[in-house]
Coordinates of C-alpha atoms in Angstrom, one line a residue:
X416 CA 265.6 55.2 62.0
X417 CA 269.0 55.3 63.6
X418 CA 269.0 54.3 67.3
X419 CA 268.5 57.3 69.6
X420 CA 271.7 58.6 71.2
X421 CA 271.4 56.8 74.4
X422 CA 275.0 55.9 75.3
X423 CA 275.1 53.0 77.8
X424 CA 271.5 51.9 77.1
X425 CA 272.3 48.7 75.1
X426 CA 269.8 46.3 73.8
X427 CA 269.1 42.7 74.6
X428 CA 271.0 39.8 73.0
X429 CA 270.0 36.5 74.4
X430 CA 266.7 34.6 74.1
X431 CA 264.5 35.4 77.0
X432 CA 263.7 31.9 78.2
X433 CA 263.3 33.2 81.7
X434 CA 259.9 34.8 80.7
X435 CA 258.4 31.3 80.7
X436 CA 260.5 30.1 83.6
X437 CA 259.4 26.9 85.3
X438 CA 260.6 28.1 88.7
X439 CA 257.7 28.3 91.2
X440 CA 256.3 31.7 91.8
X441 CA 254.4 33.2 94.7
X442 CA 250.6 33.4 94.5
X443 CA 250.8 37.0 95.5
X444 CA 253.8 39.3 94.9
X445 CA 255.9 40.1 97.9
X446 CA 255.9 43.8 98.8
X447 CA 259.5 43.9 99.9
X448 CA 260.9 42.1 96.8
X449 CA 258.7 44.4 94.6
X450 CA 259.9 47.5 96.4
X451 CA 263.6 46.4 96.1
X452 CA 263.2 45.8 92.4
X453 CA 261.7 49.1 91.6
X454 CA 264.2 50.9 93.8
X455 CA 266.9 49.3 91.7
X456 CA 265.1 50.4 88.5
X457 CA 264.8 53.9 89.9
X458 CA 268.4 54.1 91.0
X459 CA 269.7 52.8 87.7
X460 CA 267.6 55.2 85.7
X461 CA 268.9 58.1 87.8
X462 CA 272.5 56.8 87.1
X463 CA 271.7 56.7 83.4
X464 CA 270.5 60.3 83.4
X465 CA 273.5 61.4 85.5
X466 CA 276.0 59.6 83.3
X467 CA 274.4 60.8 80.1
X468 CA 273.2 64.4 80.5
X469 CA 272.7 65.0 76.8
X470 CA 270.2 62.1 76.8
X471 CA 268.5 63.5 79.9
X472 CA 268.3 66.9 78.2
X473 CA 266.7 65.3 75.1
X474 CA 264.1 63.8 77.4
X475 CA 263.3 67.1 78.9
X476 CA 265.1 66.5 82.3
X477 CA 267.1 69.6 82.8
X478 CA 268.9 68.8 86.0
X479 CA 272.1 68.1 84.0
X480 CA 271.5 70.6 81.3
X481 CA 274.8 72.3 81.8
X482 CA 277.2 69.5 81.1
X483 CA 278.3 66.9 78.5
X484 CA 278.6 63.2 79.0
X485 CA 281.9 62.2 80.7
X486 CA 283.6 60.1 78.1
X487 CA 286.9 59.7 80.0
X488 CA 288.4 56.3 80.6
X489 CA 287.7 56.6 84.3
X490 CA 284.1 57.3 83.6
X491 CA 283.9 54.2 81.3
X492 CA 285.3 52.0 84.1
X493 CA 283.0 53.5 86.7
X494 CA 280.0 52.9 84.5
X495 CA 281.1 49.3 83.9
X496 CA 281.5 48.7 87.6
X497 CA 278.1 50.2 88.2
X498 CA 276.6 47.7 85.7
X499 CA 278.2 44.8 87.6
X500 CA 277.0 46.1 90.9
X501 CA 273.5 46.5 89.5
X502 CA 273.5 42.9 88.4
X503 CA 274.7 41.7 91.8
X504 CA 271.9 43.7 93.4
X505 CA 269.3 42.3 91.1
X506 CA 270.4 38.7 91.9
X507 CA 269.7 39.3 95.6
X508 CA 266.1 39.9 94.8
X509 CA 263.9 36.7 94.8
X510 CA 262.4 36.7 91.3
X511 CA 259.8 34.1 92.3
X512 CA 258.2 36.6 94.7
X513 CA 257.4 39.1 91.9
X514 CA 254.3 39.7 89.9
X515 CA 254.3 38.3 86.2
X516 CA 255.0 41.8 84.8
X517 CA 257.8 42.4 87.3
X518 CA 259.3 39.0 86.4
X519 CA 259.3 40.3 82.8
X520 CA 260.9 43.6 83.9
X521 CA 263.5 41.6 86.0
X522 CA 264.5 39.4 83.0
X523 CA 264.7 42.2 80.5
X524 CA 266.8 44.3 83.0
X525 CA 269.1 41.4 83.7
X526 CA 269.7 40.5 80.1
X527 CA 270.2 44.2 79.1
X528 CA 272.9 44.7 81.8
X529 CA 274.5 41.3 81.1
X530 CA 275.0 42.4 77.5
X531 CA 276.6 45.7 78.6
X532 CA 279.0 43.8 80.8
X533 CA 279.8 41.4 78.0
X534 CA 280.5 44.2 75.5
X535 CA 282.6 46.4 77.7
X536 CA 285.9 44.5 77.4
X537 CA 285.6 44.3 73.6
X538 CA 286.1 48.1 73.7
X539 CA 283.9 49.2 70.8
X540 CA 283.4 52.3 72.9
X541 CA 286.8 53.5 71.8
X542 CA 285.2 54.4 68.5
X543 CA 283.2 57.5 69.6
X544 CA 282.2 58.9 66.2
X545 CA 281.3 58.1 62.6
X546 CA 280.1 59.9 59.5
X547 CA 276.5 60.1 60.9
X548 CA 277.1 61.2 64.5
X549 CA 279.7 62.3 66.9
X550 CA 281.4 65.3 68.4
X551 CA 281.9 66.9 65.0
X552 CA 278.2 67.6 65.1
X553 CA 277.8 68.4 68.8
X554 CA 276.2 71.7 68.2
X555 CA 273.1 70.0 66.7
X556 CA 272.2 69.0 70.2
X557 CA 270.6 72.4 70.5
X558 CA 268.0 71.4 67.9
X559 CA 266.5 68.9 70.4
X560 CA 266.4 71.3 73.3
X561 CA 264.0 74.1 74.3
X562 CA 265.3 77.7 74.9
X563 CA 262.6 79.6 76.7
X564 CA 264.4 81.1 79.8
X565 CA 267.6 82.8 80.7
X566 CA 268.5 79.6 82.6
X567 CA 268.2 77.6 79.3
X568 CA 270.7 79.8 77.7
X569 CA 273.0 79.9 80.7
X570 CA 273.0 76.1 80.6
X571 CA 274.0 76.1 77.0
X572 CA 276.8 78.6 77.7
X573 CA 278.0 76.3 80.4
X574 CA 278.1 73.5 77.9
X575 CA 280.1 75.7 75.6
X576 CA 282.6 76.5 78.3
X577 CA 283.0 72.8 79.1
X578 CA 283.3 71.8 75.4
X579 CA 287.1 71.9 75.2
X580 CA 287.4 69.4 78.0
X581 CA 284.8 67.2 76.3
X582 CA 286.8 67.4 73.1
X583 CA 290.0 66.4 74.9
X584 CA 288.3 63.3 76.4
X585 CA 287.0 62.4 72.9
X586 CA 290.4 62.8 71.3
X587 CA 291.9 60.6 74.1
X588 CA 289.5 57.8 73.3
X589 CA 290.2 58.1 69.6
X590 CA 294.0 58.1 70.2
X591 CA 293.7 54.9 72.3
X592 CA 291.5 53.3 69.7
X593 CA 293.9 54.1 66.9
X594 CA 296.8 52.7 68.9
X595 CA 294.8 49.5 69.7
X596 CA 293.6 49.1 66.1
X597 CA 290.0 49.7 67.2
X598 CA 289.0 52.2 64.6
X599 CA 286.9 52.7 61.5
X600 CA 288.2 51.9 58.0
X601 CA 289.8 54.7 56.1
X602 CA 286.9 54.8 53.6
X603 CA 284.6 55.9 56.6
X604 CA 287.1 58.3 58.1
X605 CA 287.5 60.0 54.7
X606 CA 283.9 61.4 55.1
X607 CA 284.7 63.3 58.3
X608 CA 287.3 66.0 57.5
X609 CA 284.7 68.1 55.6
X610 CA 282.3 67.8 58.6
X611 CA 285.0 69.0 61.0
X612 CA 285.9 71.8 58.7
X613 CA 282.4 73.1 58.7
X614 CA 282.7 73.8 62.5
X615 CA 285.7 76.1 61.9
X616 CA 284.0 79.4 61.0
X617 CA 285.2 83.0 60.9
X618 CA 281.9 84.5 62.0
X619 CA 280.8 83.1 65.4
X620 CA 277.2 83.9 64.6
X621 CA 277.4 81.3 61.7
X622 CA 278.3 78.5 64.1
X623 CA 275.9 75.7 65.1
X624 CA 276.6 76.5 68.8
X625 CA 275.4 80.0 68.3
X626 CA 272.2 79.0 66.6
X627 CA 269.9 79.2 69.7
X628 CA 270.9 82.9 70.1
X629 CA 269.9 84.0 66.7
X630 CA 266.2 84.2 67.6
X631 CA 265.5 84.6 71.3
X632 CA 262.1 84.6 73.1
X633 CA 260.4 88.0 73.5
X634 CA 260.2 87.3 77.2
X635 CA 264.0 87.8 77.6
X636 CA 264.9 91.4 78.2
X637 CA 267.0 93.1 75.5
X638 CA 269.9 93.7 77.9
X639 CA 270.0 90.1 79.0
X640 CA 269.7 88.9 75.4
X641 CA 272.6 91.1 74.3
X642 CA 274.7 89.8 77.3
X643 CA 274.0 86.2 76.4
X644 CA 274.7 86.7 72.7
X645 CA 278.0 88.5 73.5
X646 CA 279.2 85.6 75.7
X647 CA 278.1 83.1 73.1
X648 CA 280.1 84.9 70.4
X649 CA 283.1 85.0 72.7
X650 CA 282.9 81.3 73.5
X651 CA 282.5 80.3 69.9
X652 CA 285.7 82.2 69.0
X653 CA 287.8 81.3 72.1
X654 CA 286.6 77.8 73.0
X655 CA 284.5 76.1 70.3
X656 CA 286.4 76.9 67.2
X657 CA 289.9 76.3 68.8
X658 CA 288.7 72.9 70.0
X659 CA 287.6 72.0 66.5
X660 CA 291.0 73.2 65.2
X661 CA 292.7 70.8 67.6
X662 CA 290.5 68.0 66.5
X663 CA 291.1 68.8 62.8
X664 CA 294.9 68.6 63.4
X665 CA 294.6 65.4 65.3
X666 CA 292.2 63.8 62.9
X667 CA 294.2 64.6 59.7
X668 CA 297.6 63.9 61.1
X669 CA 297.1 61.0 63.5
X670 CA 293.6 59.4 63.3
X671 CA 292.9 59.4 59.6
X672 CA 296.2 57.7 58.7
X673 CA 295.5 55.0 61.2
X674 CA 292.2 54.0 59.6
X675 CA 291.8 50.3 58.7
X676 CA 292.7 49.5 55.1
X677 CA 289.5 47.4 54.4
X678 CA 285.9 47.3 55.4
X679 CA 284.8 45.1 58.3
X680 CA 285.4 44.8 62.1
X681 CA 286.9 41.4 61.5
X682 CA 290.1 43.4 61.3
X683 CA 289.8 44.5 65.0
X684 CA 291.3 42.6 67.9
X685 CA 288.6 40.1 68.9
X686 CA 286.7 41.3 65.9
X687 CA 284.8 38.1 65.3
X688 CA 283.8 37.9 68.9
X689 CA 282.6 41.5 68.9
X690 CA 280.6 41.0 65.7
X691 CA 278.8 37.9 67.0
X692 CA 277.9 39.8 70.2
X693 CA 276.6 42.8 68.2
X694 CA 274.5 40.4 66.1
X695 CA 272.9 39.0 69.2
X696 CA 272.5 42.5 70.7
X697 CA 270.8 44.1 67.7
X698 CA 268.5 41.2 66.7
X699 CA 267.7 40.1 70.3
X700 CA 268.1 36.5 69.0
X701 CA 270.8 33.8 69.2
X702 CA 271.2 33.8 65.4
X703 CA 274.8 33.5 64.2
X704 CA 276.2 35.7 61.4
X705 CA 276.1 32.7 59.0
X706 CA 272.4 32.0 59.8
X707 CA 271.5 35.7 59.3
X708 CA 273.4 35.7 56.0
X709 CA 271.4 32.8 54.7
X710 CA 268.1 34.3 55.8
X711 CA 269.0 37.4 53.8
X712 CA 269.8 35.4 50.7
X713 CA 266.4 33.6 50.9
X714 CA 264.6 36.9 51.3
X715 CA 266.4 38.5 48.4
X716 CA 265.2 35.7 46.1
X717 CA 261.6 35.9 47.3
X718 CA 261.3 39.7 47.0
X719 CA 263.1 39.7 43.6
X720 CA 260.3 37.4 42.2
X721 CA 257.6 39.9 43.5
X722 CA 259.5 42.8 42.0
X723 CA 259.7 41.0 38.6
X724 CA 255.9 40.6 38.7
X725 CA 255.5 44.3 39.0
X726 CA 257.8 44.8 36.0
X727 CA 255.6 42.5 34.0
X728 CA 252.5 44.4 35.2
X729 CA 253.7 47.8 33.8
X730 CA 254.6 46.0 30.6
X731 CA 258.2 47.2 30.6
X732 CA 260.1 45.8 27.6
X733 CA 263.6 45.1 28.8
X734 CA 265.7 43.3 31.4
X735 CA 265.2 43.7 35.2
X736 CA 268.5 45.7 35.3
X737 CA 267.2 48.0 32.6
X738 CA 264.0 48.6 34.5
X739 CA 266.1 49.6 37.5
X740 CA 268.1 51.9 35.3
X741 CA 264.9 53.4 34.0
X742 CA 263.7 54.2 37.5
X743 CA 267.0 55.7 38.4
X744 CA 267.3 57.9 35.4
X745 CA 263.9 58.9 34.1
X746 CA 263.1 62.5 35.2
X747 CA 259.4 61.6 35.7
X748 CA 260.3 59.9 38.9
X749 CA 262.1 62.8 40.5
X750 CA 261.6 66.4 41.6
X751 CA 263.9 69.2 40.5
X752 CA 262.9 71.5 43.4
X753 CA 263.6 70.5 47.1
X754 CA 260.5 72.4 48.1
X755 CA 258.4 70.2 45.8
X756 CA 260.0 67.1 47.3
X757 CA 259.2 68.4 50.8
X758 CA 255.6 69.1 49.9
X759 CA 255.2 65.5 48.6
X760 CA 256.4 64.1 51.9
X761 CA 253.9 66.3 53.8
X762 CA 251.1 65.3 51.5
X763 CA 251.7 61.6 52.0
X764 CA 251.7 62.0 55.8
X765 CA 248.4 63.9 55.7
X766 CA 247.0 61.1 53.6
X767 CA 248.0 58.4 56.1
X768 CA 247.0 60.2 59.4
X769 CA 243.2 59.9 59.1
X770 CA 243.4 56.2 58.1
X771 CA 245.2 55.0 61.1
X772 CA 242.0 54.3 63.1
X773 CA 241.2 51.5 60.8
X774 CA 244.2 49.5 62.1
X775 CA 244.8 50.9 65.6
X776 CA 242.8 51.1 68.8
X777 CA 245.1 53.8 70.3
X778 CA 246.9 56.7 68.7
X779 CA 249.7 58.8 70.3
X780 CA 248.6 61.9 72.1
X781 CA 251.7 63.8 71.0
X782 CA 251.9 64.9 67.3
X783 CA 254.8 64.7 64.9
X784 CA 256.1 67.1 62.3
X785 CA 258.0 66.9 59.0
X786 CA 261.3 68.8 58.7
X787 CA 264.3 68.9 56.4
X788 CA 267.5 67.3 57.5
X789 CA 270.0 70.1 58.3
X790 CA 272.0 71.1 55.3
X791 CA 275.4 70.5 57.0
X792 CA 274.8 66.8 57.4
X793 CA 272.4 66.1 54.5
X794 CA 275.1 65.0 52.0
X795 CA 276.5 62.3 54.3
X796 CA 273.3 60.8 55.8
X797 CA 270.4 58.7 54.6
X798 CA 267.1 59.5 53.0
X799 CA 265.2 60.1 56.2
X800 CA 265.2 59.5 60.0
X801 CA 263.0 60.0 63.0
X802 CA 263.6 61.9 66.3
X803 CA 261.4 60.9 69.2
X804 CA 259.4 63.5 71.2
X805 CA 260.7 64.8 74.5
X806 CA 259.5 62.8 77.4
X807 CA 257.9 65.9 79.0
X808 CA 255.9 66.7 75.9
X809 CA 257.7 69.9 75.2
X810 CA 258.9 68.7 71.8
X811 CA 256.9 66.7 69.2
X812 CA 258.3 63.8 67.3
X813 CA 260.1 64.8 64.1
X814 CA 260.3 63.0 60.7
X815 CA 263.4 64.4 59.0
X816 CA 263.6 64.1 55.2
X817 CA 266.7 64.6 53.1
X818 CA 266.2 67.3 50.4
X819 CA 269.9 67.3 49.3
X820 CA 270.0 66.6 45.5
X821 CA 266.3 66.0 45.0
X822 CA 266.9 64.8 41.5
X823 CA 268.3 61.6 43.1
X824 CA 265.5 61.0 45.6
X825 CA 262.7 59.1 43.8
X826 CA 259.0 59.9 44.2
X827 CA 258.1 56.2 44.4
X828 CA 259.9 55.7 47.7
X829 CA 258.0 58.5 49.6
X830 CA 255.1 56.4 50.7
X831 CA 257.1 53.5 52.1
X832 CA 259.5 55.8 53.8
X833 CA 256.8 57.8 55.5
X834 CA 255.0 54.7 56.7
X835 CA 258.4 53.6 58.3
X836 CA 259.7 56.8 59.8
X837 CA 256.4 58.5 60.8
X838 CA 253.1 56.6 61.1
X839 CA 252.3 53.9 61.7
X840 CA 256.0 53.3 62.1
X841 CA 258.4 55.0 64.5
X842 CA 256.3 57.9 65.7
X843 CA 253.2 55.8 66.5
X844 CA 255.2 53.0 68.2
X845 CA 257.7 55.1 70.2
X846 CA 255.2 57.7 71.3
X847 CA 252.8 55.1 72.5
X848 CA 255.6 53.4 74.4
X849 CA 256.5 56.7 76.1
X850 CA 252.9 57.0 77.2
X851 CA 252.9 53.7 79.1
X852 CA 253.1 55.3 82.5
X853 CA 253.0 51.9 84.4
X854 CA 256.3 50.7 82.9
X855 CA 259.7 51.5 84.5
X856 CA 261.5 54.2 82.7
X857 CA 264.2 51.9 81.4
X858 CA 261.5 50.1 79.4
X859 CA 259.5 53.2 78.3
X860 CA 262.6 54.8 76.8
X861 CA 264.5 51.6 76.0
X862 CA 265.5 50.8 72.5
X863 CA 265.3 47.3 71.2
X864 CA 266.4 47.7 67.7
X865 CA 264.9 44.5 66.4
X866 CA 261.5 45.4 67.8
X867 CA 261.5 49.1 66.9
X868 CA 262.9 48.8 63.4
X869 CA 261.1 45.5 62.8
X870 CA 257.9 47.2 63.6
X871 CA 258.7 50.1 61.3
X872 CA 259.5 47.8 58.4
X873 CA 256.3 45.8 59.2
X874 CA 254.5 49.2 59.1
X875 CA 255.6 49.7 55.5
X876 CA 253.7 46.5 54.6
X877 CA 250.5 48.1 55.9
X878 CA 250.4 50.7 53.1
X879 CA 247.8 48.9 51.1
X880 CA 245.5 48.5 54.1
X881 CA 245.9 52.3 54.6
X882 CA 245.0 53.2 51.0
X883 CA 248.5 53.6 49.6
X884 CA 250.5 51.8 47.0
X885 CA 247.7 52.2 44.4
X886 CA 250.4 53.0 41.8
X887 CA 252.5 50.0 40.7
X888 CA 255.6 52.1 40.9
X889 CA 254.8 52.9 44.5
X890 CA 254.4 49.2 45.2
X891 CA 257.7 48.6 43.5
X892 CA 259.1 51.3 45.8
X893 CA 257.8 49.4 48.8
X894 CA 259.4 46.2 47.5
X895 CA 262.6 48.1 46.9
X896 CA 262.6 49.1 50.5
X897 CA 261.9 45.6 51.6
X898 CA 264.6 44.3 49.4
X899 CA 266.9 47.0 50.8
X900 CA 266.4 45.5 54.3
X901 CA 266.9 42.0 53.0
X902 CA 270.1 42.9 51.3
X903 CA 271.3 44.4 54.6
X904 CA 271.3 40.9 56.1
X905 CA 273.6 39.8 53.3
X906 CA 275.8 42.8 53.1
X907 CA 276.3 43.5 56.8
X908 CA 277.3 39.9 57.5
X909 CA 279.2 39.8 54.2
X910 CA 281.3 42.7 55.2
X911 CA 281.9 42.0 58.8
X912 CA 281.9 38.2 58.8
X913 CA 282.9 37.1 55.3
X914 CA 285.3 39.9 54.3
X915 CA 283.3 41.4 51.5
X916 CA 284.5 44.6 49.9
X917 CA 282.6 47.8 49.7
X918 CA 282.3 47.4 46.0
X919 CA 280.7 43.9 46.4
X920 CA 278.1 45.3 48.7
X921 CA 277.3 48.2 46.3
X922 CA 277.0 45.8 43.4
X923 CA 274.4 43.6 45.2
X924 CA 272.3 46.7 45.8
X925 CA 272.5 47.9 42.2
X926 CA 271.5 44.5 40.9
X927 CA 268.4 44.2 43.0
X928 CA 267.1 47.7 43.9
X929 CA 266.1 50.9 42.2
X930 CA 267.9 53.0 44.9
X931 CA 270.2 55.6 43.5
X932 CA 274.0 55.4 43.6
X933 CA 274.1 58.2 46.2
X934 CA 271.7 56.3 48.6
X935 CA 273.5 53.0 48.1
X936 CA 276.9 54.4 48.9
X937 CA 275.6 56.2 52.0
X938 CA 273.8 53.0 53.1
X939 CA 276.8 50.7 52.6
X940 CA 279.0 53.1 54.5
X941 CA 276.5 53.1 57.3
X942 CA 276.7 49.3 57.6
X943 CA 280.5 49.5 57.6
X944 CA 280.5 52.1 60.4
X945 CA 277.7 50.6 62.5
X946 CA 278.2 46.8 62.5
X947 CA 275.1 44.7 63.2
X948 CA 272.6 47.4 63.6
X949 CA 271.1 47.0 60.1
X950 CA 270.4 43.3 60.8
X951 CA 267.6 44.2 63.2
X952 CA 265.1 45.5 60.7
X953 CA 264.4 42.4 58.6
X954 CA 264.8 40.0 61.5
X955 CA 262.3 41.9 63.5
X956 CA 259.8 42.4 60.6
X957 CA 260.0 38.7 59.7
X958 CA 259.1 37.8 63.3
X959 CA 256.2 40.2 63.5
X960 CA 254.8 39.0 60.2
X961 CA 255.1 35.4 61.3
X962 CA 253.2 36.2 64.5
X963 CA 250.5 37.9 62.6
X964 CA 250.1 34.8 60.3
X965 CA 250.0 32.6 63.3
X966 CA 247.3 34.7 64.9
X967 CA 245.3 34.8 61.7
X968 CA 245.5 31.0 61.3
X969 CA 244.6 30.2 64.9
X970 CA 241.9 32.7 65.3
X971 CA 240.3 32.5 61.9
X972 CA 237.3 34.7 61.6
X973 CA 237.8 36.0 65.1
X974 CA 241.1 37.7 64.2
X975 CA 240.9 41.4 64.6
X976 CA 243.8 43.5 63.3
X977 CA 243.3 46.4 65.7
X978 CA 243.5 44.0 68.7
X979 CA 246.5 42.3 67.2
X980 CA 248.3 45.6 66.9
X981 CA 247.4 46.5 70.4
X982 CA 248.9 43.2 71.6
X983 CA 252.1 43.9 69.8
X984 CA 252.4 47.5 71.0
X985 CA 250.9 47.2 74.4
X986 CA 254.1 46.4 76.4
X987 CA 256.3 48.9 74.6
X988 CA 259.5 47.7 72.9
X989 CA 260.6 44.2 74.0
X990 CA 263.0 41.6 72.7
X991 CA 261.6 39.4 69.9
X992 CA 261.3 36.3 72.0
X993 CA 259.4 38.2 74.7
X994 CA 257.1 39.5 72.0
X995 CA 256.4 36.0 70.8
X996 CA 255.4 35.0 74.4
X997 CA 253.1 38.0 74.5
X998 CA 251.3 37.2 71.2
X999 CA 250.9 33.5 72.1
X1000 CA 249.3 34.6 75.4
X1001 CA 247.0 37.0 73.5
X1002 CA 246.0 34.3 71.1
X1003 CA 245.2 31.9 73.9
X1004 CA 243.2 34.6 75.7
X1005 CA 241.3 35.4 72.5
X1006 CA 240.4 31.8 71.9
X1007 CA 239.1 31.4 75.5
X1008 CA 236.9 34.5 75.0
X1009 CA 238.3 36.4 77.9

């Protein structure tokens, strides 16, 4: 799952030693200190929504539903100054006077904002788009919104009117980034012209921005509907398409030629410093790129031995590489029809759902659905991803699956992928976190990549306990996905720290996984464009599995899997070191019989 589009909400980087701080604490929390802390949380959450109205809209908060994020240089500096002021305000609160939970909230908030302050001068924010997301796909925002009233449509029209200014701000960022050498490699930028071109249409009604007007609620009067549609057509023709034409010209004549010649942010000014910070941010550990690289190599060796055991089990006569080629090329492992592929995803999800109570005490109140990835981005994105539900409950969670070229999307990966993106992976974990009403909003909707993606990868390993992976090829598919995440540790650090080429990264995948060439290329390009993010999955999963082994060892026959999962999920997404403190406390409490 890619991280949700929550600009400005950056994740934790440093070890949270403060959680176990030896500083003396008050016997009873001080009301004034508690009130000041939660006032700060509230004020900063309001600033988050105000500065990022598209994020607010996605949560169901419609107060800023008529505007785009301000991505001007002035706004970036104001936000940075706001972060510094929030940290100063936090330091004036006596942490020792807070309750244990609020001390945890305090520490997470402080580390989160400290990382934001650290990253700002490194200027990665000058790169506002990549092949997976950006202003070239801005119209897709409508897919995450509800359109039920005239006001909903008027707000969307206001966003359409404001779009040219939003485009100008974005181009200004890109221009500054190109001049400073803070830009993606040419191999990434080559993917974007076709995406931009798709936004330049002759018929306004074919544009993504017009999509909400194609089918309007019956409750909107015919005259109002026609007025709204007419204005939408006019704005597409006179505002949206011209803005994309301007972007197309800038991109092809200025930005694309400035693309970096090789893969890796080591080419950027202060690139090594930036990558080290991103590694800490995404893994919520103090691991260095070199340490992560070695962990990846060790995991690749371990998983490879398990994969080879499956090859022997199915009595395949040939080399490991030949077995991978068999999986990639044998038609028995693929669907010809995208509808058949979609049905297979739905069937697996329906199989998993009723089994969840075996492993979990609580299940989310809000449901999830399975949908196809939109056709206009399917060729350039990954196999699947998840979109969280709206905070107000007006939109369910969505498991998006890629139906583009089904003949290259193997059947044996469907179970592992569904466990990861839907349940008990992203949907179960994220929805439960949103339902923790006693947590501050910045924690309920915060995104700690190592926890969220680590949990989802751990969820893949629960397939056998949920009645899946009965077929050895499906088990090989699960191992392929685990290998995929282990290789990420090697490839991401290889590219950004050790100057690997794109071809080196692709070759490592092809030697060790049954993923198709299409998937491999899309994945490698994702790591090139999104430095450090892919490290979080395996690092998080390894920590969760280690904590489970620790709990099983120390509790013995008293270990209960449902209670363990409740302990892992009970505080929402947290940094990995905080999670370790939580599980140790749960083990101690379980041993004492409380």
